[in-house]
């Protein structure tokens, strides 16, 4: 009996030692976790390329990557922070929350890193990452602009050219509708595709400065209101488009991808969205071009050249990471001009914000236009959904946009509801 | 003679301890935690920011019009689920017991929706019902049923969208009701049917006077299952409509999710979750009592 017990103890000890040895052997590698939202094929490839470069230079480090769905990504990251197990590096497309992370001490102060590598960015881009004198994140990839993209062949078949103003644009939409096409394929179930169109009209009716004033409104009793004539008028323009039948059938309940498929399938000429279009997988023979959303004669925007230019995605580092130096090294690799050029410019067809990553002679027509816009605009504004408190931006604004596209609310009702929700939220934040 | 009470550490209690532990850890603890969260104001970033506000979240619920709309929608789901799922499940169960050649195959087929992920179902139906790209409209037009081709557009209507979701949820869940009824039908003594046949009963009369009365014992189970499942519905509305348009398909679970997770109102979202549980318990209690569950059949 004693011999048997002895044998069991010896065998158990050997097994435990073996497992410990195997574990420590397997664990010789350091792991950094990266959570990002680069989920389209080209974007994925771009990130994999950057990871490959880093792992080659740091062979003892492995990056474990988690690709998150766009709409839920910021929630996932926030839950991870709240639970105390955030990823080492994470993408944030929610600047409002990104600032909160930093204020709560959850993300790292990158000021020292910026002292060494910050000059890789133009001043305007750098300053966008500055909060209260601290640098809190690193822009991931591209400058984002919004445009009207069109199917060249369809437009030519309709006998049309790029419209000079909104009136001509509406004529083009009528021509497409008369031909049985969907003038503007769109799926806005998620709210944000429709919001982009609304913001184009806001640019015309209130201008960039007022849009930004609304975004950064902190006092419920001050600043612009959603019931102001300019805001209501912008919603009316959207509603008129809906009533005229310019949007896809059931646009309010279709996904962005459904709208995209409609456009790529040649069912409609115009697609109004952001500068990620060049990264689409286009069907063979599909030729596209673009123009900036046309100005409306008689509106404020007609006499200006305001436009939407924003930095969407940023990389932040968790303040509780076990490998802060490695994370900063990863940021250094990520922001190298040659790496950005290969990953974002060549693979993903974006225009990277890092200086030197997009040589002028290699820029496409669209990219050149984006750069021109960034240099010669009269004012730029942010994406309202990402910069306002979530209950306002991701909540009421998305939901009301969908309702507007469904014809379920009027422009005035939208203004009243948005004002009510925004004021309530601001009061809660003040408590 | 005094009754012997088994000590806690004896056989029966030891055997239920693992399951009880799992139940406590994964059900009771989160429930108590949610009640605790419902009494605070917290954005969900850091525990240092938690602020106790008592019943303020519940007071805010009283004036939240979307909350009452979502409660109404949840109750509509329950009523429709019970009616649709249980009725269809009963009808299909009775039909499948008619000794069909492919009865077993059909039994399995009708149960398939119940084992598919609701996310997949939501995405699939969203594609099918798309007015421009979906196949449903094309099929309906091809077979001359154009007037029914507006079903996809119903999803864009605040009043009608919920009925599309109810149909989909019903299609998903009727297999469970069918399964419950079939399991009871299998236990009915065939001699009862033979006796009815001798008395000249038709197939319809056999179902009406033999099968259905004997199913009364399991009907409450099917109703309770369908009702509870519908009360906590989340996936189909979230995937297909995100609670829209204009909160037309918002249910308690999606509204709790929106506030608790998306809007950084953890306390308020938890308060909605607590009320969902309370309404679910009240509903379950009423079904239990109304259908005579737990009573002896002697």
XYZ file of C-alpha atoms in Angstrom:
729
model
C 0.000 0.000 0.000
C 2.774 2.418 0.946
C 4.705 1.458 -2.169
C 1.628 2.153 -4.250
C 1.122 5.581 -2.692
C 4.756 6.317 -3.247
C 4.513 5.385 -6.930
C 1.442 7.586 -7.353
C 3.206 10.539 -5.720
C 6.282 10.164 -7.873
C 4.252 9.890 -11.079
C 2.126 12.903 -10.151
C 5.207 14.981 -9.385
C 6.745 14.040 -12.737
C 3.588 15.019 -14.582
C 3.390 18.359 -12.785
C 7.050 19.085 -13.476
C 6.606 18.175 -17.112
C 3.603 20.422 -17.503
C 5.369 23.265 -15.744
C 8.333 22.810 -17.999
C 6.227 22.740 -21.118
C 4.317 25.802 -19.980
C 7.435 27.765 -19.249
C 8.911 26.648 -22.586
C 5.782 27.742 -24.437
C 5.641 30.962 -22.389
C 9.148 32.161 -23.304
C 7.425 34.341 -25.916
C 5.976 37.696 -24.843
C 2.499 38.409 -26.086
C 0.957 41.780 -26.846
C -2.765 41.954 -27.485
C -4.126 44.215 -30.189
C -7.848 44.806 -30.680
C -8.789 46.668 -33.821
C -11.695 47.213 -36.203
C -9.843 46.795 -39.476
C -12.148 44.070 -40.700
C -12.378 44.569 -44.466
C -10.017 42.315 -46.472
C -7.541 45.026 -47.452
C -7.502 46.599 -44.028
C -6.882 43.209 -42.441
C -4.009 42.619 -44.803
C -2.564 46.026 -43.977
C -2.574 45.319 -40.247
C -1.153 41.831 -40.752
C 1.661 43.403 -42.747
C 2.508 45.801 -39.912
C 2.348 42.989 -37.351
C 4.673 40.956 -39.554
C 7.227 43.778 -39.629
C 7.122 44.142 -35.857
C 7.379 40.424 -35.121
C 10.337 40.158 -37.463
C 12.188 42.903 -35.583
C 11.094 41.573 -32.198
C 11.145 37.793 -32.638
C 10.488 37.148 -28.970
C 7.196 39.060 -29.136
C 3.933 37.759 -30.562
C 0.971 40.001 -31.344
C -2.384 38.392 -30.740
C -4.957 40.228 -32.722
C -8.685 40.484 -32.180
C -10.739 41.973 -34.990
C -13.874 43.614 -33.647
C -17.160 44.425 -35.413
C -17.367 48.177 -36.055
C -20.589 48.988 -34.235
C -19.831 47.075 -31.060
C -16.068 47.574 -30.941
C -15.998 50.556 -28.625
C -18.395 48.822 -26.268
C -16.158 45.763 -26.213
C -13.091 47.801 -25.389
C -14.936 49.721 -22.686
C -16.143 46.474 -21.087
C -12.600 45.162 -21.150
C -11.339 48.295 -19.398
C -14.138 48.122 -16.842
C -13.390 44.467 -16.197
C -9.730 45.198 -15.574
C -8.438 43.097 -18.495
C -8.044 45.533 -21.371
C -5.921 44.710 -24.387
C -2.438 46.181 -24.446
C -3.256 48.139 -27.607
C -6.712 48.980 -28.856
C -8.310 50.938 -31.622
C -10.743 53.643 -30.647
C -13.152 55.249 -33.098
C -14.953 57.024 -30.311
C -12.952 60.133 -29.455
C -15.414 61.097 -26.706
C -14.695 57.861 -24.850
C -11.007 57.962 -25.725
C -10.668 61.187 -23.759
C -12.576 59.605 -20.860
C -10.224 56.624 -20.809
C -7.314 58.992 -20.427
C -9.045 61.123 -17.799
C -9.672 57.990 -15.716
C -6.057 56.920 -15.996
C -6.898 53.862 -18.084
C -4.715 54.725 -21.049
C -1.107 55.728 -21.210
C 0.213 59.238 -21.548
C 2.103 59.228 -24.851
C 3.623 62.700 -24.497
C 7.174 61.361 -24.197
C 6.653 59.142 -27.223
C 5.405 62.132 -29.202
C 8.558 64.080 -28.261
C 10.553 61.488 -30.146
C 8.211 60.486 -32.973
C 5.468 63.128 -33.069
C 7.075 64.939 -35.983
C 6.016 62.088 -38.186
C 2.621 63.759 -38.191
C 1.537 67.148 -39.568
C 0.784 69.676 -36.862
C -2.961 69.591 -37.370
C -3.050 65.830 -37.019
C -0.822 65.885 -33.938
C -2.971 68.452 -32.221
C -6.067 66.274 -32.736
C -4.466 63.719 -30.420
C -3.756 66.285 -27.741
C -6.016 66.575 -24.759
C -5.293 69.143 -22.093
C -1.614 69.241 -22.989
C -1.158 65.464 -23.079
C -0.925 63.211 -26.105
C -3.327 60.340 -25.574
C -3.385 58.223 -28.723
C -1.793 57.742 -32.110
C -3.732 58.105 -35.397
C -3.922 54.683 -36.938
C -4.134 55.273 -40.604
C -6.022 57.627 -42.776
C -7.515 61.041 -43.091
C -11.232 60.594 -43.580
C -13.313 62.744 -45.857
C -16.835 62.309 -47.209
C -17.734 62.497 -50.858
C -20.294 61.556 -53.452
C -18.872 58.587 -55.325
C -20.419 57.653 -58.616
C -20.513 54.874 -61.174
C -18.843 56.437 -64.207
C -20.550 54.194 -66.726
C -24.027 54.768 -65.337
C -23.548 58.513 -65.231
C -22.350 58.489 -68.818
C -25.319 56.321 -69.853
C -27.613 58.887 -68.289
C -25.890 61.567 -70.343
C -24.831 63.454 -67.245
C -21.681 65.075 -65.950
C -20.600 65.935 -62.439
C -23.079 68.473 -61.041
C -21.791 71.945 -60.202
C -24.323 72.589 -57.479
C -27.131 70.950 -55.548
C -29.780 71.917 -58.071
C -27.916 70.104 -60.843
C -27.362 67.180 -58.479
C -31.128 66.887 -57.947
C -31.625 66.917 -61.728
C -29.177 64.052 -61.998
C -31.088 62.189 -59.307
C -34.351 62.718 -61.196
C -32.769 61.432 -64.381
C -31.587 58.295 -62.608
C -35.008 57.771 -61.062
C -36.713 58.189 -64.420
C -34.501 55.441 -65.793
C -35.693 53.067 -63.055
C -32.451 53.249 -61.087
C -32.049 53.918 -57.393
C -30.498 57.389 -57.463
C -28.681 56.997 -54.136
C -28.323 53.385 -52.957
C -28.089 53.483 -49.192
C -28.728 51.263 -46.204
C -29.008 53.212 -42.984
C -30.298 50.748 -40.420
C -27.264 51.522 -38.292
C -27.972 55.245 -38.508
C -24.520 56.528 -39.430
C -24.780 56.262 -43.245
C -27.810 58.547 -43.146
C -26.079 60.815 -40.646
C -23.288 61.439 -43.159
C -25.845 62.819 -45.608
C -27.439 64.937 -42.869
C -24.046 66.376 -41.984
C -23.453 67.311 -45.626
C -26.618 69.406 -45.485
C -25.625 70.840 -42.101
C -22.412 72.016 -43.693
C -24.577 74.049 -46.038
C -27.173 75.321 -43.612
C -25.085 76.060 -40.489
C -21.407 75.655 -41.404
C -18.473 73.861 -39.822
C -18.065 76.116 -36.792
C -21.667 75.660 -35.660
C -21.495 71.895 -36.174
C -18.431 71.789 -33.951
C -20.164 74.053 -31.408
C -22.995 71.535 -31.251
C -20.573 68.626 -30.909
C -18.662 70.246 -28.062
C -21.698 71.760 -26.359
C -21.390 71.320 -22.588
C -23.945 73.778 -21.254
C -27.556 72.756 -21.893
C -28.590 76.418 -21.867
C -25.977 77.687 -24.288
C -24.833 77.033 -27.800
C -26.718 75.954 -30.900
C -29.929 73.981 -30.587
C -31.255 71.158 -32.685
C -34.444 73.162 -33.147
C -32.552 76.079 -34.736
C -33.724 76.758 -38.296
C -30.431 75.614 -39.857
C -30.551 72.222 -38.174
C -34.207 71.692 -39.017
C -33.625 72.787 -42.599
C -30.831 70.257 -43.028
C -33.210 67.522 -41.872
C -35.817 68.866 -44.325
C -33.380 68.466 -47.196
C -32.900 64.820 -46.218
C -36.648 64.339 -45.883
C -37.253 65.882 -49.314
C -34.800 63.456 -50.844
C -36.694 60.625 -49.209
C -40.061 61.904 -50.398
C -38.704 62.267 -53.919
C -37.740 58.609 -53.875
C -34.008 59.163 -54.232
C -32.983 56.588 -51.638
C -33.156 52.785 -51.773
C -36.465 51.161 -50.977
C -36.505 50.262 -47.312
C -33.278 52.211 -46.777
C -34.090 52.675 -43.111
C -33.951 48.956 -42.489
C -31.172 47.929 -44.827
C -27.588 47.583 -43.783
C -24.730 49.681 -45.142
C -23.491 46.583 -46.950
C -26.820 46.152 -48.712
C -26.604 49.724 -49.986
C -23.019 49.142 -51.026
C -24.007 45.986 -52.913
C -26.732 47.911 -54.706
C -24.225 50.502 -55.862
C -21.559 47.991 -56.813
C -24.248 45.994 -58.597
C -24.934 48.949 -60.872
C -28.444 49.613 -59.568
C -27.798 53.275 -58.882
C -25.241 55.892 -59.829
C -24.380 57.692 -56.589
C -23.015 56.434 -53.272
C -22.552 58.972 -50.487
C -20.087 57.792 -47.890
C -16.531 58.179 -46.613
C -13.095 57.842 -48.097
C -12.919 54.117 -47.425
C -14.535 53.514 -50.812
C -11.176 52.992 -52.562
C -10.599 49.998 -50.290
C -13.746 48.221 -51.572
C -13.474 45.023 -53.587
C -14.867 46.351 -56.843
C -16.414 44.009 -59.399
C -14.422 43.658 -62.620
C -14.941 46.600 -64.955
C -16.460 48.869 -62.310
C -15.155 52.395 -62.727
C -15.841 55.047 -60.189
C -15.149 58.680 -59.633
C -16.237 61.261 -57.116
C -17.126 64.861 -56.383
C -17.496 66.752 -53.139
C -21.090 67.142 -51.995
C -22.417 70.054 -54.023
C -23.133 73.403 -52.461
C -26.686 74.683 -52.244
C -27.303 78.067 -53.847
C -28.558 80.524 -51.271
C -27.325 78.589 -48.258
C -24.442 79.642 -46.017
C -22.239 76.824 -47.287
C -22.428 78.057 -50.859
C -20.153 80.938 -49.998
C -17.670 78.820 -48.082
C -15.617 75.693 -48.551
C -16.183 73.965 -45.247
C -15.982 70.215 -45.208
C -15.726 67.134 -43.104
C -12.186 66.051 -42.370
C -11.591 63.794 -39.413
C -9.212 61.293 -38.001
C -11.292 58.270 -37.376
C -9.273 55.646 -35.740
C -6.627 55.961 -33.079
C -4.451 53.486 -31.269
C -4.360 53.783 -27.508
C -2.204 51.913 -25.013
C -3.598 50.531 -21.788
C -1.958 52.018 -18.703
C -1.996 48.561 -17.063
C -0.089 46.806 -19.811
C 2.716 44.567 -18.586
C 4.879 45.627 -21.512
C 4.706 49.414 -21.873
C 8.020 49.706 -23.688
C 7.083 47.062 -26.221
C 3.764 48.795 -26.849
C 5.590 52.036 -27.548
C 7.972 50.160 -29.840
C 4.969 48.786 -31.669
C 3.630 52.312 -32.124
C 7.010 53.334 -33.507
C 6.916 50.553 -36.089
C 3.288 51.339 -36.893
C 3.996 54.989 -37.626
C 7.077 54.588 -39.807
C 6.469 56.302 -43.147
C 7.595 53.296 -45.175
C 5.362 50.968 -43.161
C 2.372 53.297 -43.496
C 3.092 53.636 -47.194
C 3.068 49.898 -47.793
C 0.216 49.022 -45.461
C -2.268 51.862 -45.853
C -1.308 53.441 -49.139
C -0.438 50.417 -51.271
C -2.508 47.663 -49.703
C -5.579 49.493 -48.377
C -5.658 52.456 -50.802
C -5.982 54.994 -48.032
C -4.119 58.242 -47.724
C -2.040 57.807 -44.564
C -1.580 60.813 -42.320
C 2.085 60.164 -41.585
C 4.345 62.598 -43.444
C 6.100 61.041 -46.408
C 3.887 57.956 -46.431
C 2.033 59.108 -49.515
C 4.405 60.640 -52.082
C 2.615 63.192 -54.186
C 3.608 61.532 -57.455
C 1.928 58.294 -56.379
C -1.365 59.794 -55.243
C -4.555 58.900 -57.041
C -6.929 61.612 -58.209
C -9.095 61.108 -55.133
C -6.164 61.204 -52.737
C -4.823 64.394 -54.308
C -8.249 65.949 -53.925
C -8.354 64.921 -50.275
C -5.019 66.574 -49.629
C -6.140 69.687 -51.497
C -9.281 69.820 -49.394
C -7.283 69.499 -46.188
C -5.117 72.449 -47.264
C -7.719 74.782 -48.772
C -10.899 74.411 -46.784
C -12.495 77.277 -44.883
C -13.380 75.120 -41.902
C -13.525 71.466 -40.959
C -15.930 69.624 -38.701
C -15.987 66.303 -36.926
C -18.246 63.281 -37.116
C -21.103 64.152 -34.754
C -21.808 60.582 -33.692
C -18.261 59.834 -32.536
C -17.553 63.047 -30.682
C -20.761 63.588 -28.712
C -21.867 61.712 -25.584
C -22.871 58.196 -26.699
C -26.511 58.537 -25.692
C -26.741 61.537 -28.024
C -24.429 60.509 -30.869
C -24.716 56.743 -31.056
C -28.158 56.736 -29.489
C -30.660 59.422 -30.361
C -28.908 60.679 -33.495
C -28.624 57.222 -35.075
C -32.156 56.285 -34.109
C -33.640 59.578 -35.317
C -31.755 59.390 -38.616
C -33.211 55.946 -39.237
C -36.644 57.227 -38.329
C -36.227 60.212 -40.697
C -35.238 57.914 -43.543
C -38.242 55.742 -42.741
C -40.541 58.766 -42.794
C -41.503 58.010 -39.210
C -40.628 61.451 -37.882
C -40.692 64.923 -39.367
C -37.642 67.210 -39.402
C -39.152 69.356 -36.654
C -39.861 66.315 -34.488
C -36.276 65.217 -35.022
C -35.031 68.607 -33.864
C -37.242 68.583 -30.767
C -36.324 65.039 -29.820
C -32.608 65.567 -30.327
C -32.711 68.751 -28.257
C -34.566 66.977 -25.457
C -32.149 64.051 -25.337
C -29.058 66.255 -25.670
C -30.129 68.576 -22.863
C -31.018 65.641 -20.589
C -27.657 64.034 -21.218
C -25.733 67.254 -20.609
C -27.585 67.731 -17.312
C -26.725 64.161 -16.269
C -23.068 64.748 -17.103
C -23.052 67.904 -15.040
C -24.354 66.075 -11.935
C -42.630 8.435 14.985
C -40.559 11.528 14.283
C -39.692 12.248 10.657
C -36.018 11.827 9.866
C -34.537 14.848 8.116
C -31.584 14.020 5.932
C -28.499 15.958 7.052
C -27.209 18.535 4.584
C -23.997 16.701 3.849
C -25.782 13.447 3.055
C -26.357 11.989 -0.414
C -29.168 14.075 -1.933
C -27.713 17.467 -1.108
C -24.244 16.467 -2.171
C -25.566 15.480 -5.562
C -27.363 18.761 -6.190
C -24.502 20.875 -4.850
C -22.557 21.202 -8.140
C -25.655 22.332 -10.064
C -26.644 24.615 -7.208
C -23.177 26.132 -7.205
C -23.331 26.813 -10.931
C -26.817 28.296 -10.514
C -25.702 30.564 -7.695
C -22.537 31.718 -9.452
C -24.059 32.321 -12.886
C -27.624 33.307 -12.012
C -28.039 34.522 -8.442
C -24.784 36.445 -8.089
C -25.232 38.368 -11.373
C -28.866 39.053 -10.475
C -27.932 40.466 -7.094
C -25.114 42.375 -8.757
C -27.523 43.845 -11.292
C -29.835 44.993 -8.522
C -26.829 46.654 -6.901
C -25.839 48.306 -10.185
C -29.366 49.611 -10.651
C -28.916 51.765 -7.561
C -25.835 53.579 -8.835
C -24.747 56.045 -11.475
C -21.742 54.748 -13.368
C -20.318 55.171 -16.860
C -18.536 51.847 -16.750
C -14.957 53.045 -16.857
C -13.511 52.814 -13.396
C -14.951 51.581 -10.094
C -13.785 54.824 -8.463
C -16.552 56.715 -10.278
C -19.453 54.746 -8.876
C -22.014 57.003 -7.217
C -24.903 55.661 -5.170
C -28.188 57.324 -6.205
C -30.765 55.059 -4.615
C -33.963 54.615 -6.612
C -33.324 57.552 -8.998
C -32.893 55.211 -11.964
C -36.304 53.690 -11.285
C -37.852 57.165 -11.003
C -36.328 58.025 -14.375
C -37.914 54.921 -15.859
C -41.361 56.257 -15.016
C -40.905 59.210 -17.368
C -39.026 57.366 -20.103
C -41.488 56.983 -22.968
C -39.213 54.556 -24.827
C -39.124 52.315 -21.761
C -42.929 52.017 -21.710
C -42.956 51.457 -25.455
C -40.389 48.687 -25.089
C -42.423 47.103 -22.297
C -45.509 47.186 -24.481
C -43.551 45.624 -27.351
C -42.213 42.899 -25.071
C -45.744 42.043 -23.939
C -46.934 42.016 -27.564
C -44.131 39.566 -28.319
C -45.242 37.378 -25.422
C -48.895 37.339 -26.460
C -48.060 36.708 -30.094
C -45.444 34.076 -29.280
C -47.800 32.127 -27.083
C -50.601 32.315 -29.625
C -48.526 31.654 -32.711
C -45.893 29.257 -31.480
C -48.101 27.097 -29.314
C -50.967 26.932 -31.793
C -48.713 26.132 -34.711
C -46.706 23.731 -32.615
C -49.883 21.905 -31.565
C -51.264 21.714 -35.098
C -48.012 20.409 -36.539
C -47.620 17.914 -33.690
C -51.118 16.543 -34.290
C -50.519 16.310 -38.037
C -47.207 14.561 -37.603
C -48.833 11.901 -35.455
C -51.007 10.779 -38.380
C -48.518 8.053 -39.317
C -47.011 9.774 -42.309
C -44.342 8.007 -44.322
C -41.943 10.905 -43.827
C -43.158 11.771 -40.339
C -39.779 11.342 -38.679
C -38.059 13.388 -41.341
C -40.575 16.202 -40.967
C -40.312 16.118 -37.196
C -36.589 16.690 -37.480
C -36.948 19.339 -40.190
C -39.428 21.427 -38.249
C -37.088 21.426 -35.299
C -34.114 22.702 -37.286
C -34.895 26.433 -36.863
C -34.730 25.965 -33.112
C -31.130 24.840 -33.260
C -29.846 27.513 -35.624
C -28.212 30.564 -34.099
C -30.645 33.484 -33.875
C -27.941 35.770 -35.227
C -27.728 33.706 -38.393
C -31.513 33.683 -38.635
C -31.651 37.467 -38.246
C -29.003 38.074 -40.894
C -30.564 35.559 -43.281
C -34.039 37.044 -43.002
C -32.683 40.556 -43.318
C -31.166 39.557 -46.650
C -34.250 37.659 -47.772
C -36.576 40.524 -46.964
C -34.455 43.298 -48.462
C -36.839 45.043 -50.889
C -34.143 45.594 -53.510
C -31.706 42.729 -53.169
C -33.739 40.069 -51.388
C -35.143 37.007 -53.134
C -38.518 36.977 -51.392
C -39.940 39.875 -53.366
C -38.734 38.365 -56.624
C -40.282 34.981 -55.843
C -43.582 36.534 -54.832
C -43.726 38.598 -58.017
C -42.854 35.569 -60.135
C -45.709 33.498 -58.714
C -48.168 36.349 -59.044
C -48.330 37.306 -55.378
C -47.145 40.857 -55.861
C -49.450 42.293 -53.230
C -47.548 40.333 -50.571
C -44.193 41.614 -51.724
C -44.283 44.550 -49.331
C -43.239 42.392 -46.387
C -39.681 43.668 -46.565
C -40.936 47.243 -46.455
C -42.780 46.445 -43.237
C -39.433 46.459 -41.500
C -39.166 50.173 -42.275
C -42.513 50.919 -40.650
C -42.687 51.654 -36.938
C -46.080 49.945 -36.522
C -45.561 46.960 -38.807
C -41.940 45.978 -38.219
C -42.742 44.200 -34.985
C -45.066 41.768 -36.780
C -42.293 40.681 -39.108
C -40.098 39.995 -36.106
C -42.919 38.102 -34.383
C -43.310 35.886 -37.459
C -39.613 35.173 -37.526
C -39.445 34.490 -33.805
C -42.507 32.268 -34.135
C -40.928 30.314 -36.974
C -37.843 29.887 -34.821
C -39.647 28.807 -31.683
C -42.598 26.690 -32.809
C -40.331 23.659 -33.009
C -39.955 23.689 -29.240
C -43.715 23.729 -28.697
C -44.114 20.994 -31.283
C -41.466 18.946 -29.511
C -43.219 19.305 -26.158
C -46.580 18.270 -27.583
C -45.157 15.341 -29.547
C -43.414 13.965 -26.491
C -46.776 13.862 -24.702
C -48.655 12.487 -27.695
C -46.263 9.565 -27.813
C -47.345 8.577 -24.300
C -51.054 8.387 -25.082
C -52.331 4.840 -24.968
C -53.194 3.735 -28.558
C -56.141 1.784 -27.217
C -57.917 5.058 -26.595
C -57.720 5.837 -30.291
C -58.827 2.304 -31.172
C -61.803 2.635 -28.868
C -62.716 5.958 -30.450
C -62.420 4.416 -33.913
C -64.736 1.606 -32.938
C -67.227 4.241 -31.808
C -67.009 5.797 -35.266
C -64.853 8.804 -34.499
C -63.172 10.579 -37.424
C -59.527 11.667 -37.328
C -60.634 15.187 -36.449
C -62.827 13.915 -33.595
C -60.047 11.719 -32.257
C -57.800 14.748 -32.062
C -60.517 16.897 -30.511
C -61.819 14.455 -27.928
C -58.800 12.285 -27.193
C -55.499 14.001 -28.062
C -56.199 17.578 -27.075
C -57.715 16.865 -23.648
C -54.777 14.643 -22.822
C -52.351 17.384 -23.849
C -53.694 19.694 -21.184
C -50.995 18.575 -18.812
C -48.138 19.755 -21.041
C -49.833 22.785 -22.574
C -48.831 25.001 -19.610
C -45.224 23.937 -20.102
C -45.332 24.921 -23.768
C -47.037 28.215 -22.936
C -44.589 29.014 -20.155
C -41.613 28.170 -22.353
C -42.874 30.318 -25.226
C -43.787 33.202 -22.933
C -40.483 33.304 -21.080
C -38.516 33.012 -24.282
C -40.467 35.893 -25.797
C -40.214 38.071 -22.702
C -36.435 38.106 -22.840
C -36.157 38.384 -26.616
C -33.120 40.346 -27.786
C -31.261 38.861 -30.747
C -33.841 39.115 -33.514
C -34.792 42.772 -32.872
C -31.161 43.747 -32.349
C -29.805 42.056 -35.467
C -32.653 42.938 -37.801
C -33.776 46.402 -36.762
C -31.631 47.583 -33.836
C -34.910 48.372 -32.122
C -36.012 50.740 -34.894
C -37.418 52.361 -36.785
C -38.049 55.010 -34.172
C -38.070 52.396 -31.383
C -40.921 50.538 -33.059
C -39.282 47.201 -32.322
C -37.538 48.207 -29.120
C -37.989 45.603 -26.385
C -36.865 45.697 -22.786
C -33.713 43.686 -23.448
C -32.544 45.893 -26.336
C -33.289 49.089 -24.406
C -31.389 47.748 -21.403
C -28.490 46.862 -23.691
C -28.495 50.280 -25.329
C -28.308 52.123 -22.044
C -26.158 49.716 -20.124
C -23.584 49.025 -22.795
C -23.751 51.570 -25.607
C -24.746 54.789 -23.841
C -22.544 54.293 -20.778
C -25.556 54.404 -18.432
C -24.721 51.217 -16.572
C -27.026 51.935 -13.637
C -30.002 52.844 -15.783
C -29.534 49.826 -18.038
C -29.372 47.609 -14.963
C -32.600 49.113 -13.659
C -34.316 48.196 -16.931
C -32.912 44.656 -16.630
C -34.265 44.336 -13.089
C -37.731 45.390 -14.224
C -37.498 42.874 -17.070
C -36.846 40.151 -14.536
C -39.660 41.330 -12.287
C -42.152 41.443 -15.154
C -40.961 38.026 -16.247
C -41.526 36.623 -12.775
C -44.992 38.184 -12.549
C -45.878 36.803 -15.965
C -44.567 33.379 -15.039
C -46.545 33.433 -11.808
C -49.781 34.302 -13.630
C -49.250 31.604 -16.223
C -48.461 29.137 -13.480
C -51.641 29.963 -11.611
C -53.908 30.425 -14.605
C -52.975 27.124 -16.149
C -53.144 25.212 -12.906
C -49.546 24.108 -12.888
C -48.358 22.373 -9.767
C -51.836 21.180 -8.901
C -52.491 17.467 -8.521
C -54.575 15.803 -11.267
C -56.224 13.375 -8.882
